[in-house]
Amino acid sequence: MADALPPKPVTVHELLSMKERGERIVVLTCYDALFARLLDAAGVDVLLVGDSVNQVLAGEETTLSATLEQMIYHTKIVRRGAARALVVCDLPFLTYQISAADAIRNAGRVLQETGCQAVKLEGGTPVAATVRALVDVGIPVMGHLGLTPQSVHALGGYRVQGREERTAERLKAEAKALEEAGAFAVVLELIPAPLASQITKALTIPTIGVGAGPACDGQVLVLHDVLGLNDRFTAKFVKHYAALAEDVREAVRLYAAEVREGRYPGPEHSFSK
Ligand code: KIV
């Protein structure tokens, strides 16, 4: 019997075709090789090395202090575990806003040093020229609109964006600007579902929603929320598919009790000679 062919890697072109075919795109955040291997095997299409790693794993309040070195480290180890999924690295705050030349240098380092296939950056019209500059040198870019966490202080907190007519119109125009600049997809975070639906219909590139309702072409969530590992964070749009934080606490309580009572290691875990 012939060996099964290795799965065909997901490309940015494949994501566009998926939109055309009406197939939903599955995206999760991922920060390490172990989870990358598990998510890849489970058929996740895109592994997003989000700068949320700075909050979820590093315990910081915001994403603002994430560094390029930190993102390169996490993206490199995610890439090691990914066989099929497309790996996208978030460009951290101030690595792409200062100048297009800076953005090319930093995003170029990310691609060269990690082996990932694309970068993500936040913002619309103000970064459109930078998106174009990156795309022109061959760096695929995913956009990010709505609640853009790197602007949390300017936005006045983690709140739904685009509820008023004026901001909704601005978001529609910004999504179009990103598409015209050559972005291959755009994340829509924390915006009303009807607005996300309008943007999704108006674009030829896929929209990836997080707290943006069911009409987007794909969905992304933070893996540790999905698994119920990060039980300090709750939000209306998050669905917990497991409750691993409690499982971890329970397993560790049991281990600690067995060590203290001399029940672990037992004979089956010990070498007699
Ligand atoms: O940093 C991140 O995890 C993200 C996603 C939630 C879209 O940007």
Coordinates of C-alpha atoms and ligand atoms in Angstrom, one line a residue:
M1 CA 0.0 0.0 0.0
A2 CA 1.3 3.5 -0.9
D3 CA 2.2 5.8 2.0
A4 CA -0.3 8.5 2.6
L5 CA 0.8 11.8 1.1
P6 CA 1.9 14.5 3.6
P7 CA -0.9 17.1 4.0
K8 CA -0.6 20.0 1.5
P9 CA 0.6 23.1 3.4
V10 CA -2.0 26.0 3.7
T11 CA -0.9 29.0 1.7
V12 CA -2.3 32.6 1.6
H13 CA -3.7 31.8 -1.8
E14 CA -5.5 28.8 -0.4
L15 CA -7.2 31.0 2.2
L16 CA -8.5 33.2 -0.7
S17 CA -9.8 30.1 -2.5
M18 CA -11.5 29.0 0.7
K19 CA -13.4 32.2 0.8
E20 CA -14.4 31.8 -2.8
R21 CA -15.6 28.2 -2.1
G22 CA -17.4 29.4 1.1
E23 CA -15.3 27.2 3.4
R24 CA -14.7 28.6 6.9
I25 CA -11.1 29.2 8.0
V26 CA -10.1 27.9 11.4
V27 CA -7.5 30.0 13.2
L28 CA -6.2 29.7 16.8
T29 CA -3.4 31.5 18.6
C30 CA -0.4 29.3 19.3
Y31 CA 2.8 30.1 21.2
D32 CA 4.9 26.9 21.2
A33 CA 5.9 23.8 19.3
L34 CA 4.0 21.3 21.5
F35 CA 0.6 23.0 20.9
A36 CA 1.5 23.7 17.3
R37 CA 1.9 20.0 16.7
L38 CA -1.4 19.2 18.4
L39 CA -3.4 22.0 16.6
D40 CA -1.8 21.2 13.2
A41 CA -2.8 17.5 13.6
A42 CA -6.3 18.6 14.6
G43 CA -6.6 20.5 11.2
V44 CA -6.3 24.1 12.3
D45 CA -5.7 26.1 9.1
V46 CA -3.7 29.1 10.6
L47 CA -1.6 29.3 13.7
L48 CA -1.4 32.9 14.8
V49 CA 1.5 33.7 17.1
G50 CA -0.4 36.6 18.6
D51 CA 1.3 39.3 20.7
S52 CA -1.3 38.2 23.3
V53 CA 1.5 35.8 24.3
N54 CA 2.7 38.8 26.3
Q55 CA -0.5 38.7 28.4
V56 CA -1.4 35.0 28.3
L57 CA 2.1 33.4 28.9
A58 CA 4.2 36.3 30.1
G59 CA 1.6 37.7 32.5
E60 CA 1.7 41.4 31.3
E61 CA -1.3 43.6 31.5
T62 CA -1.3 44.5 27.8
T63 CA 0.4 43.6 24.5
L64 CA 2.3 46.9 24.4
S65 CA 5.6 45.6 25.9
A66 CA 5.9 42.6 23.6
T67 CA 9.2 42.7 21.8
L68 CA 10.4 41.6 18.4
E69 CA 12.8 39.1 19.9
Q70 CA 10.0 37.6 22.0
M71 CA 7.8 37.2 18.9
I72 CA 10.6 35.8 16.9
Y73 CA 11.3 33.2 19.6
H74 CA 7.7 32.1 19.9
T75 CA 7.2 32.0 16.1
K76 CA 10.3 30.0 15.5
I77 CA 9.1 27.3 18.0
V78 CA 5.6 27.3 16.6
R79 CA 6.9 26.8 13.1
R80 CA 8.8 23.8 14.3
G81 CA 5.6 22.1 15.2
A82 CA 3.5 23.1 12.2
A83 CA 3.5 20.8 9.1
R84 CA 0.3 21.9 7.4
A85 CA -1.0 25.1 9.0
L86 CA 0.1 28.6 7.9
V87 CA 2.0 30.4 10.6
V88 CA 1.4 34.1 11.1
C89 CA 3.5 36.3 13.4
D90 CA 2.0 39.4 15.1
L91 CA 4.4 42.4 14.6
P92 CA 4.7 44.0 18.0
F93 CA 4.0 47.7 18.9
L94 CA 6.4 50.2 17.3
T95 CA 8.0 47.6 15.0
Y96 CA 6.0 48.8 11.9
Q97 CA 4.4 52.2 12.8
I98 CA 7.6 54.4 12.6
S99 CA 8.4 53.9 8.9
A100 CA 7.8 51.5 6.0
A101 CA 11.6 50.8 5.9
D102 CA 11.5 49.8 9.6
A103 CA 8.5 47.6 9.0
I104 CA 10.3 45.8 6.1
R105 CA 13.4 45.3 8.1
N106 CA 11.5 43.9 11.1
A107 CA 9.0 41.8 9.2
G108 CA 11.8 40.6 7.0
R109 CA 13.7 39.4 10.1
V110 CA 10.6 37.6 11.3
L111 CA 10.3 35.7 8.0
Q112 CA 14.0 35.0 7.7
E113 CA 14.6 33.9 11.3
T114 CA 11.4 31.9 12.0
G115 CA 10.3 30.4 8.7
C116 CA 6.8 31.7 9.2
Q117 CA 4.8 32.6 6.1
A118 CA 3.1 35.9 7.0
V119 CA 2.9 38.8 9.5
K120 CA -0.1 40.5 11.1
L121 CA -0.3 44.2 12.0
E122 CA -2.9 46.4 13.5
G123 CA -4.7 49.4 12.0
G124 CA -6.3 50.6 8.7
T125 CA -5.7 53.7 6.6
P126 CA -2.6 54.9 8.6
V127 CA -0.8 51.7 7.9
A128 CA -2.1 51.0 4.4
A129 CA 1.1 52.4 2.7
T130 CA 3.2 50.2 5.0
V131 CA 1.1 47.1 4.1
R132 CA 1.7 47.9 0.4
A133 CA 5.5 48.3 1.0
L134 CA 5.6 44.9 2.7
V135 CA 3.5 43.1 0.1
D136 CA 5.7 44.7 -2.6
V137 CA 8.8 43.0 -1.2
G138 CA 7.0 39.7 -0.9
I139 CA 5.9 39.7 2.7
P140 CA 2.2 38.5 3.1
V141 CA 0.3 40.7 5.5
M142 CA -2.8 40.0 7.6
G143 CA -4.6 43.2 8.7
H144 CA -6.4 43.7 12.1
L145 CA -9.3 46.2 12.6
G146 CA -11.9 47.0 15.3
L147 CA -10.5 46.6 18.8
T148 CA -6.8 46.8 18.1
P149 CA -5.2 45.9 21.4
Q150 CA -2.0 47.9 20.8
S151 CA -4.2 51.0 20.9
V152 CA -6.0 50.0 24.0
H153 CA -5.2 53.3 25.8
A154 CA -6.3 55.4 22.9
L155 CA -9.5 53.4 22.6
G156 CA -10.3 53.8 26.3
G157 CA -10.3 50.0 27.1
Y158 CA -11.2 46.7 25.6
R159 CA -14.6 47.7 24.2
V160 CA -16.7 47.0 21.2
Q161 CA -15.8 49.2 18.2
G162 CA -18.0 50.5 15.4
R163 CA -21.3 50.8 17.2
E164 CA -21.8 54.4 16.0
E165 CA -22.6 55.1 12.3
R166 CA -19.4 57.2 11.9
T167 CA -17.0 54.6 13.3
A168 CA -18.8 51.8 11.4
E169 CA -18.3 53.7 8.1
R170 CA -14.6 54.3 9.0
L171 CA -14.1 50.6 9.7
K172 CA -15.6 49.7 6.3
A173 CA -13.3 52.2 4.5
E174 CA -10.3 50.9 6.4
A175 CA -11.0 47.3 5.5
K176 CA -11.2 48.3 1.9
A177 CA -8.0 50.2 2.2
L178 CA -6.2 47.1 3.6
E179 CA -7.6 45.0 0.8
E180 CA -6.4 47.5 -1.8
A181 CA -3.0 47.7 -0.2
G182 CA -2.6 43.9 -0.8
A183 CA -3.4 42.4 2.6
F184 CA -4.4 38.7 2.2
A185 CA -6.9 38.7 5.1
V186 CA -8.1 40.9 7.9
V187 CA -9.0 40.1 11.5
L188 CA -12.1 41.9 12.7
E189 CA -12.0 42.1 16.5
L190 CA -14.9 43.0 18.8
I191 CA -17.3 44.7 16.3
P192 CA -21.1 44.2 15.9
A193 CA -22.0 41.1 13.9
P194 CA -24.0 43.1 11.3
L195 CA -21.1 45.3 10.6
A196 CA -18.7 42.3 10.3
S197 CA -21.2 40.8 7.9
Q198 CA -21.2 43.9 5.7
I199 CA -17.4 44.1 5.6
T200 CA -17.1 40.4 4.8
K201 CA -19.5 40.8 1.9
A202 CA -17.7 43.9 0.6
L203 CA -14.2 42.3 0.6
T204 CA -12.7 39.6 -1.7
I205 CA -10.1 38.7 1.0
P206 CA -11.2 36.7 3.9
T207 CA -12.3 38.2 7.2
I208 CA -11.3 36.4 10.4
G209 CA -13.6 37.3 13.3
V210 CA -13.0 37.4 17.0
G211 CA -16.0 38.7 18.9
A212 CA -17.4 39.8 15.5
G213 CA -20.3 37.3 15.0
P214 CA -20.8 34.3 12.7
A215 CA -20.7 35.9 9.2
C216 CA -16.9 36.2 9.0
D217 CA -15.0 33.9 6.6
G218 CA -13.1 32.4 9.6
Q219 CA -12.8 32.6 13.3
V220 CA -9.9 33.1 15.7
L221 CA -9.7 32.7 19.4
V222 CA -6.9 32.6 22.0
L223 CA -6.1 28.9 22.4
H224 CA -5.8 29.1 26.2
D225 CA -9.3 30.6 26.4
V226 CA -10.7 27.8 24.2
L227 CA -9.1 25.2 26.5
G228 CA -10.2 26.9 29.7
L229 CA -6.6 27.1 30.7
N230 CA -6.7 30.9 31.2
D231 CA -9.6 31.0 33.6
R232 CA -8.8 34.5 34.8
F233 CA -10.2 35.8 31.4
T234 CA -13.8 35.7 30.5
A235 CA -15.6 37.5 27.7
K236 CA -19.0 37.1 26.1
F237 CA -17.6 36.0 22.7
V238 CA -15.3 33.2 24.2
K239 CA -16.5 29.6 24.3
H240 CA -14.7 27.2 26.5
Y241 CA -14.4 23.8 24.9
A242 CA -12.6 22.3 27.9
A243 CA -11.9 23.3 31.5
L244 CA -8.2 22.5 31.7
A245 CA -7.2 24.9 34.4
E246 CA -9.3 22.9 36.9
D247 CA -7.8 19.6 35.5
V248 CA -4.3 21.0 36.0
R249 CA -5.0 22.1 39.6
E250 CA -6.5 18.7 40.4
A251 CA -3.7 16.7 38.8
V252 CA -1.1 18.8 40.7
R253 CA -3.0 18.5 44.0
L254 CA -3.0 14.7 43.6
Y255 CA 0.8 14.6 42.7
A256 CA 1.6 16.8 45.7
A257 CA -0.5 14.6 48.0
E258 CA 1.2 11.4 46.7
V259 CA 4.7 12.8 47.1
R260 CA 4.0 14.0 50.6
E261 CA 2.5 10.7 51.6
G262 CA 5.3 8.7 50.0
R263 CA 2.9 7.0 47.5
Y264 CA 4.8 8.3 44.5
P265 CA 7.0 6.9 43.1
G266 CA 5.7 3.4 43.6
P267 CA 7.5 0.2 42.7
E268 CA 6.3 0.4 39.1
H269 CA 8.0 3.8 38.7
S270 CA 11.3 2.7 40.3
F271 CA 14.4 0.9 39.0
S272 CA 15.3 -2.2 41.1
K273 CA 18.9 -2.1 39.9
Ligands
KIV1 O1 -2.7 38.7 19.7 C1 -3.6 38.0 19.4 O2 -3.8 36.9 20.0 C2 -4.6 38.5 18.4 C3 -5.8 37.7 18.1 C4 -6.8 37.6 19.3 C5 -6.5 38.2 16.9 O3 -4.3 39.5 17.8

